[in-house]
Coordinates of C-alpha atoms in Angstrom, one line a residue:
M17 CA 60.3 213.3 -13.5
S18 CA 57.4 212.1 -16.4
K19 CA 54.6 209.3 -15.2
F20 CA 56.0 206.4 -18.2
W21 CA 59.6 206.1 -16.0
S22 CA 59.5 203.0 -14.1
A23 CA 60.6 203.1 -10.4
A24 CA 64.1 201.5 -11.0
I25 CA 65.0 205.4 -12.0
R26 CA 62.8 207.4 -10.3
D27 CA 65.4 208.0 -7.2
L28 CA 68.7 207.7 -9.9
T29 CA 71.9 210.5 -9.0
P30 CA 73.6 209.9 -12.3
Y31 CA 77.3 210.3 -12.3
V32 CA 78.3 213.5 -14.0
P33 CA 81.2 214.1 -16.9
G34 CA 84.0 217.3 -16.5
E35 CA 81.7 220.0 -19.1
Q36 CA 82.9 219.7 -22.6
P37 CA 82.6 223.4 -23.4
K38 CA 81.5 224.3 -27.1
V39 CA 83.4 227.3 -27.4
T40 CA 86.6 227.6 -28.2
N41 CA 90.4 229.4 -26.7
L42 CA 90.1 227.3 -23.6
I43 CA 92.4 225.7 -21.2
K44 CA 91.5 222.6 -21.2
L45 CA 92.1 221.2 -18.2
N46 CA 88.8 219.3 -16.4
T47 CA 88.1 216.1 -17.9
N48 CA 92.3 214.4 -17.7
E49 CA 92.4 213.9 -21.9
N50 CA 95.6 213.6 -22.9
P51 CA 97.1 217.2 -24.8
F52 CA 98.9 214.9 -26.8
P53 CA 97.6 214.0 -30.0
P54 CA 96.8 210.0 -31.0
S55 CA 100.4 208.0 -32.0
P56 CA 101.1 208.7 -36.3
A57 CA 99.7 204.9 -37.0
V58 CA 96.0 205.8 -35.5
E59 CA 96.5 208.8 -38.2
Q60 CA 97.7 206.1 -40.9
A61 CA 95.2 203.3 -39.7
L62 CA 92.3 205.4 -40.7
H63 CA 93.7 207.2 -43.7
H64 CA 94.1 203.9 -44.9
Y65 CA 90.7 202.6 -43.8
D66 CA 88.2 201.0 -46.7
T67 CA 85.6 203.3 -45.7
A68 CA 83.0 200.4 -47.3
R69 CA 83.8 198.7 -45.1
L70 CA 81.2 200.6 -43.1
T71 CA 78.3 198.7 -44.1
L72 CA 79.4 195.6 -42.6
Y73 CA 78.5 195.2 -38.6
P74 CA 82.1 195.3 -37.1
D75 CA 83.3 191.9 -35.5
P76 CA 81.6 191.4 -32.1
D77 CA 84.3 189.5 -30.5
S78 CA 87.7 192.3 -32.0
T79 CA 90.0 189.5 -32.5
E80 CA 92.5 191.5 -34.0
L81 CA 92.4 194.1 -30.9
K82 CA 92.2 191.3 -28.3
E83 CA 94.7 189.1 -29.6
A84 CA 96.5 192.9 -29.8
L85 CA 96.0 193.4 -25.9
A86 CA 97.3 189.9 -25.0
N87 CA 100.3 190.5 -27.0
C88 CA 101.5 193.3 -25.3
Y89 CA 100.8 192.7 -21.9
G90 CA 101.5 188.8 -22.1
V91 CA 99.0 186.7 -21.9
E92 CA 96.0 185.0 -23.6
R93 CA 93.5 186.1 -25.7
A94 CA 90.8 184.4 -23.6
Q95 CA 91.8 186.4 -20.6
V96 CA 91.5 189.8 -22.9
F97 CA 87.2 191.4 -22.3
V98 CA 87.0 194.9 -24.6
G99 CA 84.4 196.9 -24.3
N100 CA 83.1 200.7 -25.0
G101 CA 85.2 202.7 -22.9
S102 CA 86.2 201.3 -19.7
D103 CA 83.4 202.8 -18.1
E104 CA 80.9 200.6 -20.5
V105 CA 83.8 197.5 -19.0
L106 CA 83.1 198.3 -15.9
A107 CA 78.9 197.9 -15.6
H108 CA 79.5 194.8 -17.3
A109 CA 81.6 194.2 -14.2
F110 CA 78.8 195.9 -11.5
M111 CA 76.6 192.8 -13.2
A112 CA 78.5 190.0 -13.9
F113 CA 80.2 190.2 -10.5
F114 CA 78.8 192.0 -7.6
R115 CA 75.1 191.5 -7.3
Q116 CA 75.6 190.0 -4.2
D117 CA 73.5 188.8 -1.0
K118 CA 77.6 190.9 0.5
P119 CA 77.6 194.9 0.2
L120 CA 80.5 195.4 -2.3
L121 CA 83.7 197.2 -0.4
M122 CA 85.0 200.5 -2.4
P123 CA 87.0 203.9 -1.0
S124 CA 84.6 207.2 0.1
I125 CA 85.8 208.9 -2.0
T126 CA 86.8 207.3 -5.8
Y127 CA 85.7 207.8 -8.6
S128 CA 81.5 208.3 -8.4
F129 CA 81.4 206.2 -11.0
Y130 CA 81.1 202.9 -8.1
D131 CA 77.9 204.7 -6.4
V132 CA 76.2 205.1 -9.3
Y133 CA 76.2 201.5 -11.2
C134 CA 75.3 200.0 -7.0
N135 CA 72.1 202.2 -7.4
L136 CA 71.4 201.2 -10.6
Y137 CA 72.1 197.4 -9.9
Q138 CA 70.4 197.9 -6.5
I139 CA 74.0 196.5 -5.1
D140 CA 74.4 197.4 -1.6
Y141 CA 77.9 198.9 -0.9
Q142 CA 80.1 200.3 1.8
H143 CA 82.3 202.7 1.4
I144 CA 85.7 202.3 3.8
P145 CA 87.7 206.0 4.2
L146 CA 90.3 207.0 3.0
E147 CA 93.2 207.5 5.1
D148 CA 93.8 211.3 6.4
D149 CA 96.6 210.9 3.8
F150 CA 94.0 210.5 0.5
S151 CA 94.7 207.0 0.3
I152 CA 93.9 203.0 0.7
A153 CA 94.6 201.4 3.1
L154 CA 93.9 197.7 2.0
T155 CA 94.1 196.5 5.1
N156 CA 90.7 197.8 5.4
Y157 CA 89.0 195.6 3.8
T158 CA 88.8 192.9 6.0
T159 CA 84.6 192.9 6.7
E160 CA 83.0 190.1 4.2
N161 CA 82.0 190.9 1.9
G162 CA 80.7 190.9 -1.8
G163 CA 83.0 191.9 -4.0
I164 CA 85.7 194.9 -3.6
I165 CA 86.3 197.7 -6.3
F166 CA 89.4 200.4 -5.9
A167 CA 91.0 202.7 -8.1
N168 CA 94.6 202.8 -8.7
P169 CA 95.9 205.7 -9.3
N170 CA 92.8 206.7 -7.3
A171 CA 91.1 209.0 -8.9
P172 CA 90.3 211.8 -7.6
T173 CA 92.9 211.9 -5.2
G174 CA 95.9 210.5 -7.9
R175 CA 97.3 208.6 -4.7
S176 CA 98.6 204.7 -6.4
L177 CA 99.0 201.8 -4.7
S178 CA 102.0 199.2 -4.3
L179 CA 101.3 195.3 -6.5
D180 CA 102.6 194.0 -2.8
E181 CA 99.3 196.1 -1.6
I182 CA 97.7 194.6 -3.9
E183 CA 98.8 191.2 -3.7
A184 CA 98.4 191.5 0.2
L185 CA 95.0 191.9 -0.1
L186 CA 94.4 189.3 -3.0
Q187 CA 95.5 186.7 -1.1
R188 CA 92.8 188.0 2.1
N189 CA 90.0 187.9 0.0
T190 CA 89.9 184.8 -1.5
E191 CA 85.9 184.5 -1.7
S192 CA 84.7 187.3 -4.1
V193 CA 85.7 189.2 -7.1
V194 CA 88.4 192.1 -6.6
I195 CA 88.4 195.3 -9.6
V196 CA 91.7 197.1 -9.2
D197 CA 90.4 199.9 -12.0
E198 CA 93.7 200.9 -13.4
A199 CA 92.7 204.1 -15.6
Y200 CA 95.6 206.1 -14.8
V201 CA 98.1 203.1 -14.5
D202 CA 100.4 203.7 -16.6
F203 CA 101.4 207.4 -15.5
G204 CA 103.5 205.9 -12.2
A205 CA 102.2 203.5 -11.0
Q206 CA 101.9 199.2 -11.1
S207 CA 100.1 197.6 -13.2
A208 CA 97.6 194.6 -11.5
V209 CA 98.3 192.6 -14.6
A210 CA 101.3 191.1 -13.0
L211 CA 98.4 189.4 -10.7
V212 CA 95.8 187.6 -12.8
D213 CA 97.7 184.4 -13.7
K214 CA 98.0 184.0 -9.8
Y215 CA 94.3 184.7 -8.8
P216 CA 91.5 183.9 -10.2
N217 CA 89.3 186.5 -8.6
V218 CA 91.6 189.6 -9.4
L219 CA 89.9 191.6 -12.6
V220 CA 91.8 194.7 -14.1
I221 CA 90.5 196.8 -16.0
Q222 CA 92.2 199.9 -18.4
T223 CA 91.0 202.5 -21.1
F224 CA 92.7 204.1 -24.0
S225 CA 91.2 206.8 -23.4
K226 CA 94.2 209.0 -21.4
S227 CA 97.3 207.3 -22.5
R228 CA 96.7 206.1 -25.7
S229 CA 95.3 209.5 -26.1
L230 CA 91.8 207.6 -27.0
A231 CA 88.6 209.2 -25.6
G232 CA 87.0 209.3 -28.2
M233 CA 86.7 206.5 -30.0
R234 CA 85.7 205.0 -26.7
V235 CA 88.1 202.2 -26.1
G236 CA 88.7 200.2 -23.2
F237 CA 89.8 196.4 -21.1
A238 CA 89.9 194.3 -18.9
I239 CA 92.0 191.2 -18.5
G240 CA 91.5 188.3 -16.0
H241 CA 90.9 185.6 -15.7
T242 CA 88.6 183.2 -18.3
E243 CA 86.1 182.4 -16.3
L244 CA 85.6 186.0 -15.2
I245 CA 85.7 187.3 -19.0
D246 CA 83.6 184.4 -19.9
G247 CA 80.4 185.7 -17.6
L248 CA 81.7 189.2 -19.0
E249 CA 80.7 188.5 -22.4
R250 CA 77.3 186.7 -20.5
V251 CA 77.0 190.0 -20.1
K252 CA 78.1 191.7 -23.4
N253 CA 76.0 189.9 -25.5
S254 CA 72.6 189.9 -23.0
F255 CA 73.1 193.6 -24.4
N256 CA 75.6 194.5 -27.0
S257 CA 75.9 192.6 -29.2
Y258 CA 78.6 194.8 -30.9
P259 CA 79.6 197.5 -28.2
L260 CA 83.0 198.6 -30.3
D261 CA 82.7 200.2 -33.3
A262 CA 85.4 199.0 -36.9
L263 CA 86.9 202.1 -36.4
A264 CA 87.3 201.2 -32.6
Q265 CA 89.2 198.3 -32.7
K266 CA 91.7 199.8 -35.9
T267 CA 92.8 202.8 -34.0
A268 CA 93.2 200.9 -30.7
V269 CA 95.1 198.3 -33.1
A270 CA 97.3 200.7 -34.1
A271 CA 97.6 202.6 -31.1
L272 CA 99.4 199.2 -28.9
Q273 CA 102.0 198.4 -32.0
D274 CA 103.6 202.2 -31.5
Q275 CA 105.2 202.0 -28.3
S276 CA 107.9 204.2 -28.2
Y277 CA 105.3 206.9 -29.0
F278 CA 103.3 205.5 -25.8
E279 CA 106.5 205.7 -23.8
Q280 CA 107.7 209.1 -25.1
S281 CA 103.8 210.7 -24.7
V282 CA 103.8 209.5 -21.3
A283 CA 107.5 210.5 -20.1
Q284 CA 106.5 213.7 -21.2
I285 CA 103.3 214.2 -18.7
M286 CA 105.0 212.5 -15.7
T287 CA 108.0 215.5 -16.5
T288 CA 105.3 218.3 -16.7
R289 CA 103.6 216.7 -13.2
Q290 CA 106.8 216.8 -12.0
W291 CA 107.3 221.2 -13.1
T292 CA 103.3 221.7 -12.1
T293 CA 103.3 220.0 -8.6
E294 CA 106.7 222.0 -8.2
Q295 CA 104.9 225.5 -9.2
L296 CA 101.6 225.0 -7.5
S297 CA 103.8 224.5 -4.3
E298 CA 105.8 228.0 -4.9
L299 CA 101.9 229.2 -4.6
G300 CA 101.4 227.7 -0.9
F301 CA 99.3 224.8 -3.2
K302 CA 99.6 221.8 -0.9
V303 CA 99.8 219.1 -3.2
I304 CA 98.7 215.7 -3.4
P305 CA 100.9 213.4 -4.6
S306 CA 100.0 211.7 -8.5
A307 CA 100.5 208.7 -10.1
T308 CA 98.1 210.5 -12.5
N309 CA 97.9 212.2 -15.2
F310 CA 96.2 214.8 -13.3
V311 CA 97.5 216.4 -9.7
F312 CA 94.9 217.3 -7.2
A313 CA 95.9 220.2 -5.1
E314 CA 94.1 223.1 -2.3
H315 CA 95.6 226.8 -1.4
R316 CA 96.4 227.2 2.0
F317 CA 93.4 229.8 2.7
I318 CA 91.7 230.1 -1.3
E319 CA 88.8 228.1 -0.7
G320 CA 88.3 225.8 -4.4
A321 CA 86.2 227.2 -6.2
E322 CA 86.6 230.6 -6.1
L323 CA 90.4 229.7 -7.5
M324 CA 87.9 227.5 -9.9
G325 CA 85.6 230.1 -11.0
Y326 CA 88.7 232.3 -11.1
L327 CA 90.5 230.0 -13.6
R328 CA 87.6 229.8 -16.0
T329 CA 87.3 233.2 -15.9
N330 CA 90.5 233.7 -17.7
N331 CA 89.6 230.5 -20.5
I332 CA 91.1 228.2 -18.2
L333 CA 89.0 225.2 -17.4
V334 CA 89.7 222.8 -14.2
R335 CA 87.5 220.5 -12.4
H336 CA 85.7 221.3 -8.5
F337 CA 84.4 218.5 -6.6
S338 CA 81.7 219.9 -4.1
R339 CA 81.9 217.7 -2.0
P340 CA 82.9 218.1 1.9
E341 CA 85.4 216.1 2.5
I342 CA 87.3 217.3 -1.0
D343 CA 85.3 220.9 -1.5
N344 CA 88.4 223.0 -1.4
F345 CA 91.1 221.7 -4.1
L346 CA 91.1 221.4 -7.5
R347 CA 91.5 218.7 -9.8
I348 CA 93.8 220.2 -12.5
T349 CA 94.9 217.7 -15.7
I350 CA 98.0 218.0 -16.4
G351 CA 98.1 219.1 -20.2
T352 CA 101.0 220.3 -22.3
Q353 CA 103.6 222.3 -21.6
E354 CA 102.2 225.6 -22.1
Q355 CA 98.9 224.5 -21.2
M356 CA 100.3 224.0 -17.9
E357 CA 102.6 227.6 -17.3
A358 CA 99.6 229.1 -18.4
L359 CA 97.7 227.8 -16.1
V360 CA 100.9 229.5 -13.2
A361 CA 100.5 232.6 -15.0
C362 CA 97.0 232.5 -14.1
L363 CA 97.0 231.8 -10.4
K364 CA 99.8 234.5 -10.3
Q365 CA 97.6 237.0 -11.2
H366 CA 95.6 236.4 -8.7
P367 CA 95.3 238.9 -6.2
D368 CA 95.8 236.7 -3.0
L369 CA 99.2 235.0 -4.7
S370 CA 101.0 238.4 -7.1

């Protein structure tokens, strides 16, 4: 800790991302990246890009990308905001909407960056406990609040909410912004984008990192009422006028244009997810129903930390969380069918499972 640090950051506990190892020959199932490459249209966009244009600043409004997103989701361009990954979009949203006199409500087990943002921006918040089955019960979000945020599907549990449940919340909660973080929605959940024209206080945030295979490009976006988007733009233009580089904008547009490839890769991941769930269940795991590109599972008698270490010694990375409520669980990204077969084969060689 440096004497030069400002008081505001001395007590911060930063978010810890999943490990990005430098070694090769690993089966990497720890950070929920897509196992398939981006659409061939993305490769073509990069191949034909005029590199002389890299001497220029990118379009600060990401006009072409916003238009492509608006066409894809059936909204107006003015209802779309883009940022450097959904994490940046979330950060701007916390600043724009949640610095209120009343607390922000969020699930007790969810994306841990939410707590980090609250501490960074000095936002009062309240955790709402999950149900015993790890589901989010929006009927419990009744406290007066300065905003509500939840991930649908939730992370790291993988459970999803129905559109009816979300709409019922919006009908009750009309005086604060409700953010639905849909990083994993394309893997089997219902998107709340269908509600943005009906409810002016709902903001939906998504990413190109998961279902579009562009984690390395860092592209996120939000869809909501134009007044919410204006608020995000005010924060963005007070922080960084050029959050998306030119290559990120171009490749994101290309990815949106290849709907067939998108649907095929998502369907394959969902099929492999089902196979993996069945195999893990046969090995004695409890697997939480998932609508994501990962599964959240615990073994009935082998501790999660021990299993994580065992897999790592066999060059397979999975994610383990140390907090007591979930410390026996592993979050396992769905890779290719071959990768998941290797995972299952390795588990079968465990001394207590063989």
